[in-house]
Short mmCIF file of C-alpha atoms in Angstrom, two decimals:
data_model
loop_
_atom_site.label_atom_id
_atom_site.label_comp_id
_atom_site.label_asym_id
_atom_site.label_seq_id
_atom_site.Cartn_x
_atom_site.Cartn_y
_atom_site.Cartn_z
CA MET I 1 57.52 50.70 -15.72
CA ARG I 2 59.01 48.10 -14.16
CA LEU I 3 58.79 49.79 -10.88
CA LEU I 4 55.14 50.44 -11.49
CA MET I 5 55.24 46.64 -12.42
CA VAL I 6 56.63 45.67 -9.06
CA ARG I 7 54.53 48.01 -7.30
CA VAL I 8 51.17 46.17 -8.64
CA VAL I 9 52.44 43.03 -8.02
CA GLU I 10 53.71 44.22 -3.66
CA GLY I 11 50.68 45.57 -3.11
CA VAL I 12 48.45 42.69 -4.79
CA GLY I 13 50.50 39.75 -2.44
CA GLY I 14 50.03 42.27 0.63
CA PHE I 15 46.23 42.01 -0.15
CA LEU I 16 45.71 38.33 -0.36
CA LEU I 17 47.82 37.96 2.63
CA LEU I 18 45.81 39.85 4.36
CA LEU I 19 43.08 38.15 3.06
CA THR I 20 44.56 35.36 4.46
CA VAL I 21 45.27 36.25 7.06
CA ALA I 22 41.51 37.65 7.83
CA ILE I 23 40.19 34.65 6.80
CA VAL I 24 42.47 32.45 9.47
CA ILE I 25 41.34 34.62 12.10
CA ASN I 26 37.97 34.88 12.12
CA LYS I 27 37.78 30.59 11.14
CA ALA I 28 39.99 30.47 14.46
CA LEU I 29 37.28 32.87 16.52
CA ARG I 30 34.33 30.62 14.45
CA GLU I 31 35.58 27.65 16.11
CA MET I 32 36.43 29.10 19.30
CA GLY I 33 32.69 30.06 19.37
CA GLU I 34 31.29 26.85 18.02
CA ARG I 35 34.16 25.54 21.78
CA LEU I 36 32.15 27.39 23.77
CA ASP I 37 28.98 27.21 23.02
CA ARG I 38 29.32 23.13 23.13
CA ARG I 39 30.71 23.19 26.45
CA ARG I 40 28.51 25.76 27.22
CA ARG I 41 25.52 23.70 26.40
CA ALA I 42 26.67 21.36 27.66
CA LEU I 43 26.38 22.52 30.97
CA LEU I 44 22.99 24.25 30.72
CA GLU I 45 20.84 21.36 28.56
CA PRO I 46 21.20 19.02 31.74
CA LEU I 47 19.52 22.08 33.09
CA VAL I 48 16.71 23.05 30.90
CA PHE I 49 15.98 18.96 30.43
CA GLU I 50 15.79 18.95 34.94
CA TYR I 51 13.07 22.45 34.77
CA LEU I 52 11.61 20.74 32.26
CA GLY I 53 11.37 17.41 33.67
CA ALA I 54 10.10 18.42 36.76
CA ALA I 55 6.45 18.21 38.63
CA THR I 56 6.82 21.55 40.07
CA SER I 57 5.90 25.72 38.77
CA ARG I 58 9.65 26.40 39.74
CA PRO I 59 10.33 29.19 36.79
CA LEU I 60 13.71 28.05 34.77
CA ARG I 61 16.12 30.95 36.45
CA ASP I 62 15.72 29.46 40.05
CA VAL I 63 16.72 25.96 38.51
CA LEU I 64 19.77 28.42 36.76
CA PRO I 65 22.42 29.16 38.93
CA GLU I 66 23.53 32.15 38.13
CA PRO I 67 22.34 34.98 35.46
CA PRO I 68 22.24 34.25 31.44
CA SER I 69 24.70 36.01 29.45
CA ARG I 70 24.00 37.11 26.56
CA ARG I 71 26.12 34.01 25.16
CA ASP I 72 23.83 31.94 27.38
CA ARG I 73 20.14 33.34 26.55
CA ARG I 74 21.10 31.83 22.31
CA LEU I 75 21.64 28.40 23.62
CA LEU I 76 19.04 28.66 26.62
CA GLU I 77 16.94 29.37 23.42
CA ARG I 78 18.34 26.87 20.96
CA ILE I 79 18.31 24.35 23.65
CA LEU I 80 14.22 24.80 24.07
CA LEU I 81 13.61 25.38 20.29
CA GLU I 82 14.39 22.07 19.72
CA SER I 83 12.78 20.64 22.76
CA ALA I 84 9.65 21.71 21.37
CA ARG I 85 9.31 19.55 18.42
CA LEU I 86 9.33 16.49 21.15
CA VAL I 87 7.14 16.80 23.87
CA LYS I 88 3.74 18.31 24.06
CA GLY I 89 1.23 18.08 27.19
CA SER I 90 2.07 20.11 30.46
CA THR I 91 6.17 20.09 29.61
CA GLN I 92 4.96 21.89 25.75
CA GLU I 93 3.27 24.37 28.86
CA ARG I 94 7.24 24.74 30.71
CA ILE I 95 8.55 25.43 27.64
CA THR I 96 6.34 28.83 26.67
CA ALA I 97 6.91 29.80 30.30
CA ALA I 98 10.20 29.59 30.43
CA PHE I 99 10.09 31.13 26.28
CA GLU I 100 8.27 34.46 28.27
CA GLY I 101 10.35 34.35 31.21
CA GLN I 102 13.79 34.78 29.04
CA GLY I 103 12.01 37.86 26.52
CA ALA I 104 12.42 35.39 23.65
CA VAL I 105 8.85 35.61 22.90
CA ARG I 106 8.92 39.20 23.22
CA GLU I 107 12.54 39.69 20.79
CA ALA I 108 10.21 36.87 18.20
CA ILE I 109 7.18 39.93 18.33
CA ARG I 110 9.55 42.25 17.84
CA ALA I 111 12.04 40.85 14.93
CA LEU I 112 8.66 40.59 13.79
CA GLU I 113 8.76 44.19 12.63
CA SER I 114 12.45 43.38 11.13
CA ALA I 115 13.02 44.90 7.83
CA ARG I 116 14.62 41.90 6.41
CA TRP I 117 12.37 39.38 5.62
CA TRP I 118 14.33 36.09 6.43
CA LYS I 119 14.39 37.73 9.43
CA ARG I 120 10.58 37.93 9.90
CA ALA I 121 10.04 34.74 8.46
CA ASP I 122 12.40 32.60 11.20
CA ALA I 123 10.76 34.73 13.95
CA ALA I 124 7.07 33.77 12.69
CA GLU I 125 8.86 30.12 12.22
CA LYS I 126 10.01 29.89 16.16
CA LEU I 127 6.79 31.93 17.50
CA GLY I 128 5.01 28.84 16.15
CA LEU I 129 6.92 26.78 18.39
CA MET I 130 6.90 29.15 21.44
CA ARG I 131 2.78 28.39 21.05
CA SER I 132 2.82 32.08 23.50
CA LYS I 133 -0.86 32.86 23.38
CA ALA I 134 0.76 36.78 23.65
CA ALA I 135 2.10 36.14 19.63
CA VAL I 136 -1.31 35.37 18.31
CA GLU I 137 -2.42 39.54 17.39
CA PRO I 138 1.49 39.91 15.60
CA LEU I 139 1.73 37.12 13.77
CA VAL I 140 -1.64 37.63 12.58
CA GLN I 141 -1.07 41.08 12.05
CA ARG I 142 2.30 39.01 9.88
CA MET I 143 -1.28 37.52 7.10
CA ASN I 144 -0.85 39.89 5.73
CA ASP I 145 2.94 40.68 4.59
CA PRO I 146 3.72 41.23 1.51
CA GLU I 147 5.81 38.50 1.54
CA PRO I 148 3.82 35.13 0.99
CA GLU I 149 7.02 32.97 2.61
CA VAL I 150 6.53 35.43 5.94
CA ARG I 151 2.61 34.88 5.55
CA ILE I 152 2.35 31.06 5.70
CA ARG I 153 5.39 30.60 8.36
CA ALA I 154 2.93 33.21 11.01
CA ALA I 155 0.23 30.85 9.29
CA ARG I 156 2.32 27.75 10.62
CA ALA I 157 3.56 30.01 13.89
CA LEU I 158 -0.91 29.51 14.68
CA GLY I 159 -2.01 26.18 13.87
CA LEU I 160 0.26 25.24 16.23
CA ILE I 161 -0.59 27.25 19.05
CA ARG I 162 -4.30 27.37 18.60
CA GLY I 163 -6.73 28.16 20.47
CA ARG I 164 -9.52 30.04 19.01
CA THR I 165 -8.03 33.88 18.58
CA SER I 166 -5.52 31.63 16.10
CA ILE I 167 -7.50 29.25 14.43
CA ARG I 168 -10.21 32.34 13.52
CA PRO I 169 -7.96 34.33 10.54
CA LEU I 170 -6.37 30.35 9.12
CA VAL I 171 -10.24 30.04 7.78
CA GLY I 172 -11.32 33.97 6.70
CA ALA I 173 -7.26 32.93 4.70
CA LEU I 174 -8.93 30.13 2.90
CA ALA I 175 -11.00 32.27 1.54
CA ASP I 176 -8.31 34.69 0.07
CA PRO I 177 -6.97 32.36 -3.03
CA SER I 178 -5.33 34.99 -4.82
CA ARG I 179 -2.90 35.73 -1.73
CA TRP I 180 -2.37 32.81 0.22
CA SER I 181 -1.93 28.60 -1.73
CA ALA I 182 -5.30 27.83 -0.44
CA ILE I 183 -4.08 23.45 -0.06
CA ARG I 184 -1.78 25.15 2.39
CA VAL I 185 -4.19 26.79 4.79
CA ALA I 186 -6.70 23.71 4.93
CA GLU I 187 -3.08 21.60 5.00
CA ILE I 188 -2.65 23.93 8.60
CA LEU I 189 -6.26 23.20 9.28
CA ILE I 190 -6.48 19.51 9.29
CA SER I 191 -3.11 19.70 11.45
CA VAL I 192 -4.97 21.92 13.86
CA GLY I 193 -8.12 19.20 13.74
CA SER I 194 -11.62 18.71 15.38
CA GLU I 195 -10.94 22.39 17.36
CA ALA I 196 -11.05 23.77 13.59
CA VAL I 197 -14.52 22.20 13.49
CA ASP I 198 -16.66 24.66 15.51
CA GLU I 199 -14.11 27.59 14.00
CA LEU I 200 -15.12 26.52 10.59
CA LEU I 201 -18.72 25.97 11.00
CA ALA I 202 -18.79 29.54 12.41
CA ALA I 203 -17.57 31.46 9.45
CA PHE I 204 -18.74 28.98 6.77
CA ASP I 205 -21.84 30.97 5.68
CA THR I 206 -19.03 33.90 5.78
CA LEU I 207 -17.02 32.75 3.39
CA PRO I 208 -17.51 32.81 -0.30
CA GLN I 209 -18.18 29.73 -3.37
CA ASN I 210 -14.25 29.13 -3.20
CA GLY I 211 -13.74 29.65 0.99
CA ARG I 212 -16.40 27.38 1.16
CA VAL I 213 -14.78 24.07 -1.53
CA SER I 214 -11.66 24.93 0.65
CA ALA I 215 -14.01 24.64 4.24
CA LEU I 216 -15.47 21.74 3.65
CA ASP I 217 -12.80 19.84 2.40
CA VAL I 218 -11.09 20.37 5.18
CA LEU I 219 -14.01 19.43 7.29
CA GLY I 220 -14.89 15.61 5.17
CA ARG I 221 -10.06 15.76 6.45
CA ILE I 222 -10.54 16.51 9.82
CA ARG I 223 -13.99 14.04 10.58
CA GLY I 224 -15.49 16.11 12.47
CA LEU I 225 -18.74 15.18 13.27
CA ARG I 226 -19.87 18.12 14.35
CA ALA I 227 -20.30 19.04 10.01
CA LEU I 228 -22.26 16.84 9.05
CA GLY I 229 -25.72 18.91 9.43
CA LEU I 230 -24.12 21.38 6.71
CA MET I 231 -22.34 18.67 4.59
CA LYS I 232 -26.04 17.64 4.66
CA SER I 233 -27.32 21.09 3.65
CA CYS I 234 -24.72 21.61 1.59
CA LEU I 235 -25.88 18.73 -0.73
CA LEU I 236 -28.87 21.13 -2.02
CA ASP I 237 -26.36 24.24 -2.41
CA PRO I 238 -26.51 26.01 -6.27
CA HIS I 239 -23.19 25.50 -6.75
CA PRO I 240 -22.43 21.91 -8.46
CA ASP I 241 -18.36 22.96 -6.59
CA ILE I 242 -20.74 22.72 -3.28
CA ARG I 243 -22.44 20.44 -3.74
CA ALA I 244 -19.49 17.66 -4.96
CA ARG I 245 -17.59 19.01 -2.14
CA ALA I 246 -19.77 18.51 -0.02
CA ALA I 247 -20.90 14.60 -1.28
CA HIS I 248 -16.84 13.49 -0.66
CA GLY I 249 -16.66 15.13 2.83
CA LEU I 250 -19.87 12.56 4.13
CA GLY I 251 -17.62 9.89 3.16
CA LEU I 252 -15.18 11.22 4.35
CA ILE I 253 -16.60 11.26 7.28
CA GLY I 254 -17.38 8.43 6.88
CA ASP I 255 -21.45 8.30 8.95
CA PRO I 256 -23.68 5.35 7.70
CA GLY I 257 -26.48 7.61 8.67
CA THR I 258 -26.13 9.92 6.13
CA THR I 259 -27.10 6.64 3.02
CA PRO I 260 -29.77 8.09 2.27
CA ASP I 261 -28.59 12.12 1.14
CA LEU I 262 -26.25 10.10 -0.97
CA VAL I 263 -28.04 8.23 -2.33
CA ALA I 264 -30.52 10.43 -3.56
CA ALA I 265 -27.05 12.83 -4.72
CA LEU I 266 -26.90 9.94 -7.17
CA GLN I 267 -29.73 12.12 -8.88
CA ASP I 268 -27.92 14.89 -8.75
CA GLN I 269 -28.13 16.94 -12.45
CA GLU I 270 -23.84 17.75 -12.51
CA TRP I 271 -21.61 14.98 -12.42
CA PRO I 272 -18.85 15.60 -10.55
CA VAL I 273 -21.93 15.37 -7.66
CA ARG I 274 -22.65 11.77 -8.45
CA ALA I 275 -19.70 10.26 -9.24
CA MET I 276 -17.69 11.70 -5.40
CA ALA I 277 -21.25 10.24 -4.48
CA ALA I 278 -20.61 7.15 -5.73
CA LYS I 279 -17.35 7.68 -4.45
CA SER I 280 -18.61 8.08 -0.98
CA LEU I 281 -21.36 5.37 -0.83
CA GLY I 282 -18.64 2.86 -1.10
CA ARG I 283 -16.40 4.17 1.20
CA LEU I 284 -19.10 4.55 4.05
CA GLY I 285 -20.57 0.32 2.65
CA ASP I 286 -23.59 0.83 3.46
CA PRO I 287 -25.84 -1.98 1.82
CA SER I 288 -28.94 -0.73 1.43
CA ALA I 289 -26.18 1.86 -1.59
CA ILE I 290 -25.86 -1.65 -3.50
CA LEU I 291 -28.97 -0.94 -6.29
CA PRO I 292 -28.59 2.53 -6.70
CA LEU I 293 -24.98 1.56 -7.62
CA ARG I 294 -25.98 -0.44 -9.35
CA GLU I 295 -28.34 2.32 -11.63
CA ALA I 296 -25.90 3.83 -11.39
CA MET I 297 -23.18 2.43 -13.67
CA LYS I 298 -25.77 3.15 -16.10
CA ASP I 299 -24.79 6.68 -15.81
CA ARG I 300 -23.80 8.71 -19.27
CA ARG I 301 -20.44 9.61 -17.35
CA TRP I 302 -18.18 7.23 -17.43
CA TRP I 303 -16.98 9.26 -13.89
CA VAL I 304 -19.92 8.22 -11.95
CA ARG I 305 -20.57 4.19 -13.76
CA TYR I 306 -16.33 3.94 -12.28
CA ASN I 307 -16.82 5.15 -9.27
CA SER I 308 -19.73 2.68 -8.87
CA GLY I 309 -18.41 0.19 -9.83
CA GLU I 310 -15.73 0.73 -8.29
CA ALA I 311 -17.84 1.58 -4.90
CA LEU I 312 -19.47 -1.98 -5.52
CA ARG I 313 -16.09 -4.18 -5.70
CA HIS I 314 -15.19 -2.55 -1.78
CA MET I 315 -18.44 -3.61 -0.79
CA GLY I 316 -17.18 -7.27 -0.28
CA ASN I 317 -19.31 -10.01 -1.57
CA ALA I 318 -22.62 -8.72 -2.02
CA GLY I 319 -20.83 -5.49 -4.49
CA LEU I 320 -18.95 -8.62 -6.32
CA GLU I 321 -22.52 -9.95 -6.61
CA ALA I 322 -23.76 -7.06 -7.53
CA LEU I 323 -21.37 -6.33 -9.98
CA THR I 324 -21.52 -10.37 -10.88
CA ASP I 325 -25.53 -9.65 -11.87
CA MET I 326 -24.80 -6.57 -14.18
CA LEU I 327 -23.04 -8.86 -16.68
CA SER I 328 -25.92 -9.05 -17.28
CA SER I 329 -27.54 -6.28 -17.65
CA ASP I 330 -29.08 -4.25 -20.75
CA ASP I 331 -26.92 -1.39 -20.96
CA PRO I 332 -23.32 -2.16 -23.15
CA TYR I 333 -21.66 0.22 -21.00
CA ALA I 334 -22.97 -1.15 -17.90
CA ARG I 335 -21.41 -4.33 -18.65
CA HIS I 336 -17.68 -3.34 -19.73
CA MET I 337 -17.16 -1.07 -16.38
CA ALA I 338 -18.69 -4.65 -14.55
CA VAL I 339 -15.94 -6.61 -16.15
CA ALA I 340 -13.67 -4.38 -16.13
CA GLN I 341 -14.34 -4.17 -11.93
CA LEU I 342 -14.54 -7.39 -11.70
CA GLU I 343 -10.97 -8.10 -14.27
CA GLU I 344 -10.10 -4.97 -10.91
CA GLY I 345 -10.95 -7.07 -8.13
CA ARG I 346 -9.11 -10.32 -9.51
CA VAL I 347 -12.02 -11.97 -9.72
CA ILE I 348 -12.19 -12.81 -13.16
CA ASP I 349 -8.61 -14.20 -13.06
CA GLN I 350 -10.15 -16.82 -9.98
CA PHE I 351 -12.70 -18.26 -12.08
CA VAL I 352 -10.12 -18.36 -15.11
CA ALA I 353 -8.23 -20.65 -12.58
CA GLU I 354 -11.32 -23.01 -11.67
CA LEU I 355 -11.60 -23.63 -15.75
CA THR I 356 -9.82 -26.66 -14.98
CA SER I 357 -10.95 -27.38 -11.57
CA SER I 358 -12.27 -31.91 -10.29
CA ASP I 359 -15.23 -30.84 -8.76
CA SER I 360 -17.79 -29.92 -11.62
CA PRO I 361 -20.15 -27.91 -10.40
CA THR I 362 -16.63 -25.34 -9.17
CA ARG I 363 -16.18 -25.75 -12.92
CA ALA I 364 -19.57 -25.20 -14.49
CA ALA I 365 -19.81 -22.03 -12.38
CA ALA I 366 -16.70 -20.88 -14.26
CA ILE I 367 -17.65 -21.79 -17.67
CA ARG I 368 -20.38 -19.84 -16.62
CA PHE I 369 -18.70 -17.03 -15.30
CA ILE I 370 -16.84 -16.79 -18.24
CA ASP I 371 -19.38 -17.03 -20.94
CA LYS I 372 -21.05 -14.21 -19.08
CA VAL I 373 -18.09 -11.95 -19.02
CA THR I 374 -17.70 -12.27 -22.81
CA ALA I 375 -20.85 -12.44 -23.78
CA ALA I 376 -20.26 -8.80 -22.37
CA ALA I 377 -17.62 -8.54 -25.15
CA ARG I 378 -15.03 -6.82 -23.34
CA ILE I 379 -12.59 -9.91 -24.60
CA ASP I 380 -9.22 -9.65 -25.46
CA GLU I 381 -8.03 -10.31 -21.31
CA ARG I 382 -9.24 -12.83 -21.71
CA THR I 383 -7.58 -14.04 -25.22
CA ARG I 384 -4.65 -13.18 -24.16
CA GLN I 385 -4.84 -15.66 -20.74
CA ALA I 386 -5.80 -18.15 -23.55
CA ALA I 387 -2.39 -17.33 -25.27
CA THR I 388 -0.39 -16.87 -21.78
CA THR I 389 -1.31 -18.30 -19.53
CA ALA I 390 1.06 -21.45 -17.57
CA GLN I 391 -2.18 -23.84 -16.62
CA GLU I 392 -3.24 -25.37 -21.00
CA GLY I 393 -6.63 -26.21 -19.26
CA VAL I 394 -7.08 -23.43 -18.57
CA ARG I 395 -5.69 -22.16 -22.07
CA GLN I 396 -7.91 -25.09 -24.39
CA ALA I 397 -11.27 -23.85 -21.41
CA LEU I 398 -10.60 -19.90 -22.80
CA SER I 399 -10.38 -21.09 -26.36
CA HIS I 400 -13.35 -22.92 -26.49
CA ILE I 401 -15.69 -20.78 -24.98
CA LEU I 402 -13.94 -17.57 -26.91
CA ARG I 403 -14.44 -19.79 -30.51
CA ALA I 404 -18.41 -19.56 -29.07
CA PRO I 405 -20.45 -16.29 -30.53
CA ALA I 406 -20.66 -13.24 -28.06
CA PRO I 407 -24.37 -12.61 -28.10
CA PRO I 408 -26.24 -9.73 -29.17
CA GLY I 409 -25.38 -6.16 -27.50
CA GLY I 410 -22.44 -4.92 -27.22
CA GLY I 411 -20.82 -2.51 -27.81
CA GLY I 412 -18.37 0.68 -27.22
CA VAL I 413 -17.26 2.64 -24.94
CA ARG I 414 -19.24 6.13 -24.36
CA MET Q 1 25.55 7.42 31.45
CA ALA Q 2 24.95 5.58 34.40
CA THR Q 3 27.09 3.26 36.91
CA ALA Q 4 24.71 0.90 38.10
CA VAL Q 5 23.18 1.60 41.06
CA PRO Q 6 21.27 -0.82 43.78
CA GLY Q 7 17.91 -1.07 44.73
CA ARG Q 8 16.93 1.75 40.72
CA GLU Q 9 15.76 -0.18 38.11
CA ARG Q 10 17.26 0.44 34.93
CA ILE Q 11 15.98 1.42 31.74
CA LEU Q 12 18.58 1.47 28.81
CA ILE Q 13 17.70 4.15 26.19
CA ALA Q 14 17.72 3.95 22.45
CA ASP Q 15 17.15 6.65 20.30
CA GLY Q 16 18.46 7.46 16.52
CA ASP Q 17 17.87 11.27 17.57
CA PRO Q 18 20.61 12.78 19.50
CA LEU Q 19 18.71 15.15 21.74
CA ALA Q 20 15.87 12.83 21.90
CA ARG Q 21 18.16 10.47 23.46
CA ARG Q 22 19.42 12.27 25.89
CA PHE Q 23 16.71 14.02 26.05
CA VAL Q 24 14.37 10.62 27.68
CA GLY Q 25 17.66 10.24 29.53
CA ALA Q 26 17.37 13.16 31.93
CA LEU Q 27 14.05 13.14 32.58
CA LEU Q 28 14.64 9.33 33.68
CA ALA Q 29 17.56 9.39 35.34
CA ASN Q 30 15.71 12.31 37.30
CA ASN Q 31 12.96 10.04 38.34
CA GLY Q 32 15.04 7.83 39.87
CA TYR Q 33 16.04 5.51 37.15
CA GLU Q 34 19.12 4.31 36.09
CA VAL Q 35 19.74 4.71 32.17
CA HIS Q 36 21.77 3.51 29.97
CA LEU Q 37 22.14 5.56 25.94
CA ALA Q 38 22.58 3.78 22.87
CA GLU Q 39 22.08 5.40 19.61
CA ASP Q 40 22.23 2.14 17.27
CA GLY Q 41 20.77 -0.94 16.68
CA ASP Q 42 23.84 -3.44 17.39
CA SER Q 43 24.75 -1.33 20.83
CA VAL Q 44 20.64 -2.15 21.24
CA LEU Q 45 21.47 -5.38 20.99
CA ARG Q 46 24.96 -5.72 23.42
CA SER Q 47 24.61 -3.74 26.14
CA ALA Q 48 20.17 -5.69 26.15
CA VAL Q 49 22.47 -8.97 26.76
CA SER Q 50 25.38 -7.34 29.09
CA LEU Q 51 23.47 -4.98 31.05
CA LYS Q 52 19.94 -6.40 31.37
CA PRO Q 53 18.17 -3.77 31.47
CA ARG Q 54 14.62 -4.30 32.94
CA LEU Q 55 12.93 -1.94 30.24
CA LEU Q 56 14.48 -1.08 26.69
CA VAL Q 57 12.41 2.80 25.29
CA ILE Q 58 14.14 2.71 22.00
CA ASP Q 59 13.19 4.64 18.78
CA LEU Q 60 11.75 3.44 15.63
CA VAL Q 61 14.72 5.45 13.27
CA LEU Q 62 17.94 4.13 13.95
CA PRO Q 63 21.26 4.37 12.37
CA GLY Q 64 21.61 0.43 11.99
CA LYS Q 65 19.41 -2.09 12.14
CA ASP Q 66 15.91 0.12 12.71
CA GLY Q 67 13.42 -0.84 16.14
CA PHE Q 68 11.36 -3.74 13.88
CA GLU Q 69 15.16 -5.45 13.03
CA VAL Q 70 16.13 -4.87 17.07
CA LEU Q 71 12.62 -5.73 18.13
CA HIS Q 72 12.20 -8.78 15.51
CA ALA Q 73 16.32 -10.22 16.70
CA LEU Q 74 15.84 -9.39 20.86
CA LYS Q 75 12.12 -11.65 21.06
CA GLY Q 76 14.39 -14.46 19.04
CA GLU Q 77 16.82 -14.24 21.53
CA PRO Q 78 16.07 -16.89 24.49
CA ALA Q 79 18.28 -14.11 26.90
CA THR Q 80 16.49 -11.10 25.67
CA ALA Q 81 13.53 -11.96 24.64
CA ARG Q 82 11.25 -11.82 27.98
CA LEU Q 83 13.27 -7.83 27.86
CA PRO Q 84 10.23 -5.32 27.56
CA VAL Q 85 10.09 -3.40 25.59
CA LEU Q 86 8.18 0.19 24.73
CA ILE Q 87 8.38 2.05 21.01
CA LEU Q 88 8.21 6.49 21.98
CA SER Q 89 8.32 6.89 18.39
CA VAL Q 90 7.69 9.92 15.54
CA LYS Q 91 6.60 7.08 13.94
CA ASP Q 92 2.95 7.11 14.53
CA ARG Q 93 1.08 5.62 11.68
CA GLU Q 94 -1.65 2.50 12.67
CA GLU Q 95 0.73 -0.19 10.40
CA ASP Q 96 4.00 0.96 12.61
CA VAL Q 97 1.78 1.17 14.99
CA VAL Q 98 0.15 -3.12 14.91
CA LYS Q 99 3.62 -4.13 13.52
CA ALA Q 100 5.14 -3.57 17.16
CA LEU Q 101 2.76 -4.82 19.18
CA SER Q 102 2.26 -7.81 17.49
CA LEU Q 103 6.63 -8.49 17.26
CA GLY Q 104 6.41 -8.15 21.29
CA ALA Q 105 6.55 -4.59 22.08
CA GLU Q 106 5.00 -3.97 25.38
CA ASP Q 107 3.64 0.01 25.16
CA TYR Q 108 4.10 2.34 22.83
CA VAL Q 109 4.11 6.73 22.77
CA SER Q 110 4.25 9.19 19.78
CA ARG Q 111 6.69 11.50 19.26
CA PRO Q 112 5.35 14.31 21.04
CA PHE Q 113 4.76 13.03 24.01
CA SER Q 114 3.99 14.04 27.01
CA THR Q 115 6.01 13.23 29.76
CA ARG Q 116 3.82 12.72 32.61
CA GLU Q 117 2.37 9.97 30.14
CA LEU Q 118 5.31 8.46 29.24
CA LEU Q 119 7.11 8.37 32.98
CA ALA Q 120 3.24 6.74 33.86
CA ARG Q 121 3.36 3.75 30.95
CA ILE Q 122 6.79 3.13 31.77
CA ARG Q 123 5.48 2.35 35.92
CA LYS Q 124 2.98 0.84 34.43
CA ILE Q 125 5.44 -1.82 32.84
CA LEU Q 126 7.90 -2.22 35.52
CA GLU Q 127 4.48 -3.35 37.75
CA ARG Q 128 3.54 -5.47 35.12
CA THR Q 129 6.38 -7.65 34.97
CA GLY Q 130 8.25 -7.29 37.28
#
């Protein structure tokens, strides 16, 4: 029994010793490899930079003193991939040419077929940085990969490569939310920018409803002026989601010429469309929208009233005057929203501060204004100010106004 | 990175990203400029005084003092107030560009950049401030 114990201890000891030796050797080899990589990189990097900065079309291999070894090819690929994020234009094209000349594109395309998903994902990402048109078709195929990470990296790569053939499958992917996160694809298309507009317009009618909603969102965020006609016609679409997204998109594009279309959308039977139209009118800032926005502040839906009031607040003095006028509206909900927006715009604070002005007309105007706010039955904030504001004059003036009975017509918020 | 070469314009490059620093350095050196590299805000301020470069190419993201602080310090110091500064940065938001130009930067190029455009802008600044 004792002998057996000794044998076991010896065996375990021997195993541990072997393991330690293996770890030490492995570490030494790795460090040696890293040192060699650093030395080779220090030699190769200036040559690559010289190639990238050159005005001639000399290929990378002509800059290198000898045909690259396997290690050097790996290092060249790493230097080129890292440099790819620094530059654009003709230097970027030279990076692509270098990848193609070194066979790195071919290798990465082969890796797209790997049985291991992380190798496919890595290859897709590299191909995006390499920006070779030769990779478009294989990447399009990877958009049907069973692994979501591979699909999204392939989509991102196509977005980086650009060109019609790359963008078309991305637009198609907007239509397939069961397999794609529409938001991520939309972000990729937005990063592509104006190049994506024509493809989105061409494919729009072929997309299902959810795809069209995403496409309108992308077109708005790209601010593609060529999409104005489509957006305006979508304001009349039978689907309220499409109408609402078109109204939103028109605000993002920001062409004041679309004000009449958005004013018409304030009458839409669906409140999300009316709310988006109001928001967009605020972005356009066209004064001709002030009157319709005042009316929209009486809408039966809170979001429409809020967006209309906010839009007026963003429309400069004319908008603030309209909000002040709305304090006397016959509609209690519009009055409440006007108070809320004037409060948000710090207009009320400004008048409160003027309650103690030495200039009588200014003081009288401030009293009239606060009277109107009080009559609009939104006195809670003023009551707080009357109790807590630092200036005694303001406290007294506010307390005096608040003691006066409010005229009838107030009500709760819908 | 470089020793003084008579007749060559001296450019100081400051970038927190080592690869970007080396890349821009090599690009400018290969185009006939005398290049010096700095990796943080404090060394930029020291080198700007000791090397008296003709131009500073600087990233806004730097260890220690950032690009804005360096720019502010350079413009507030009589010895370096007239040093032209070109910002070369990954930051491309409108407010960053406006802030840098209002602090006295001559030009702003955002990354990723076109090497030809960068060289053209540098030539233009050197001509303008020569």
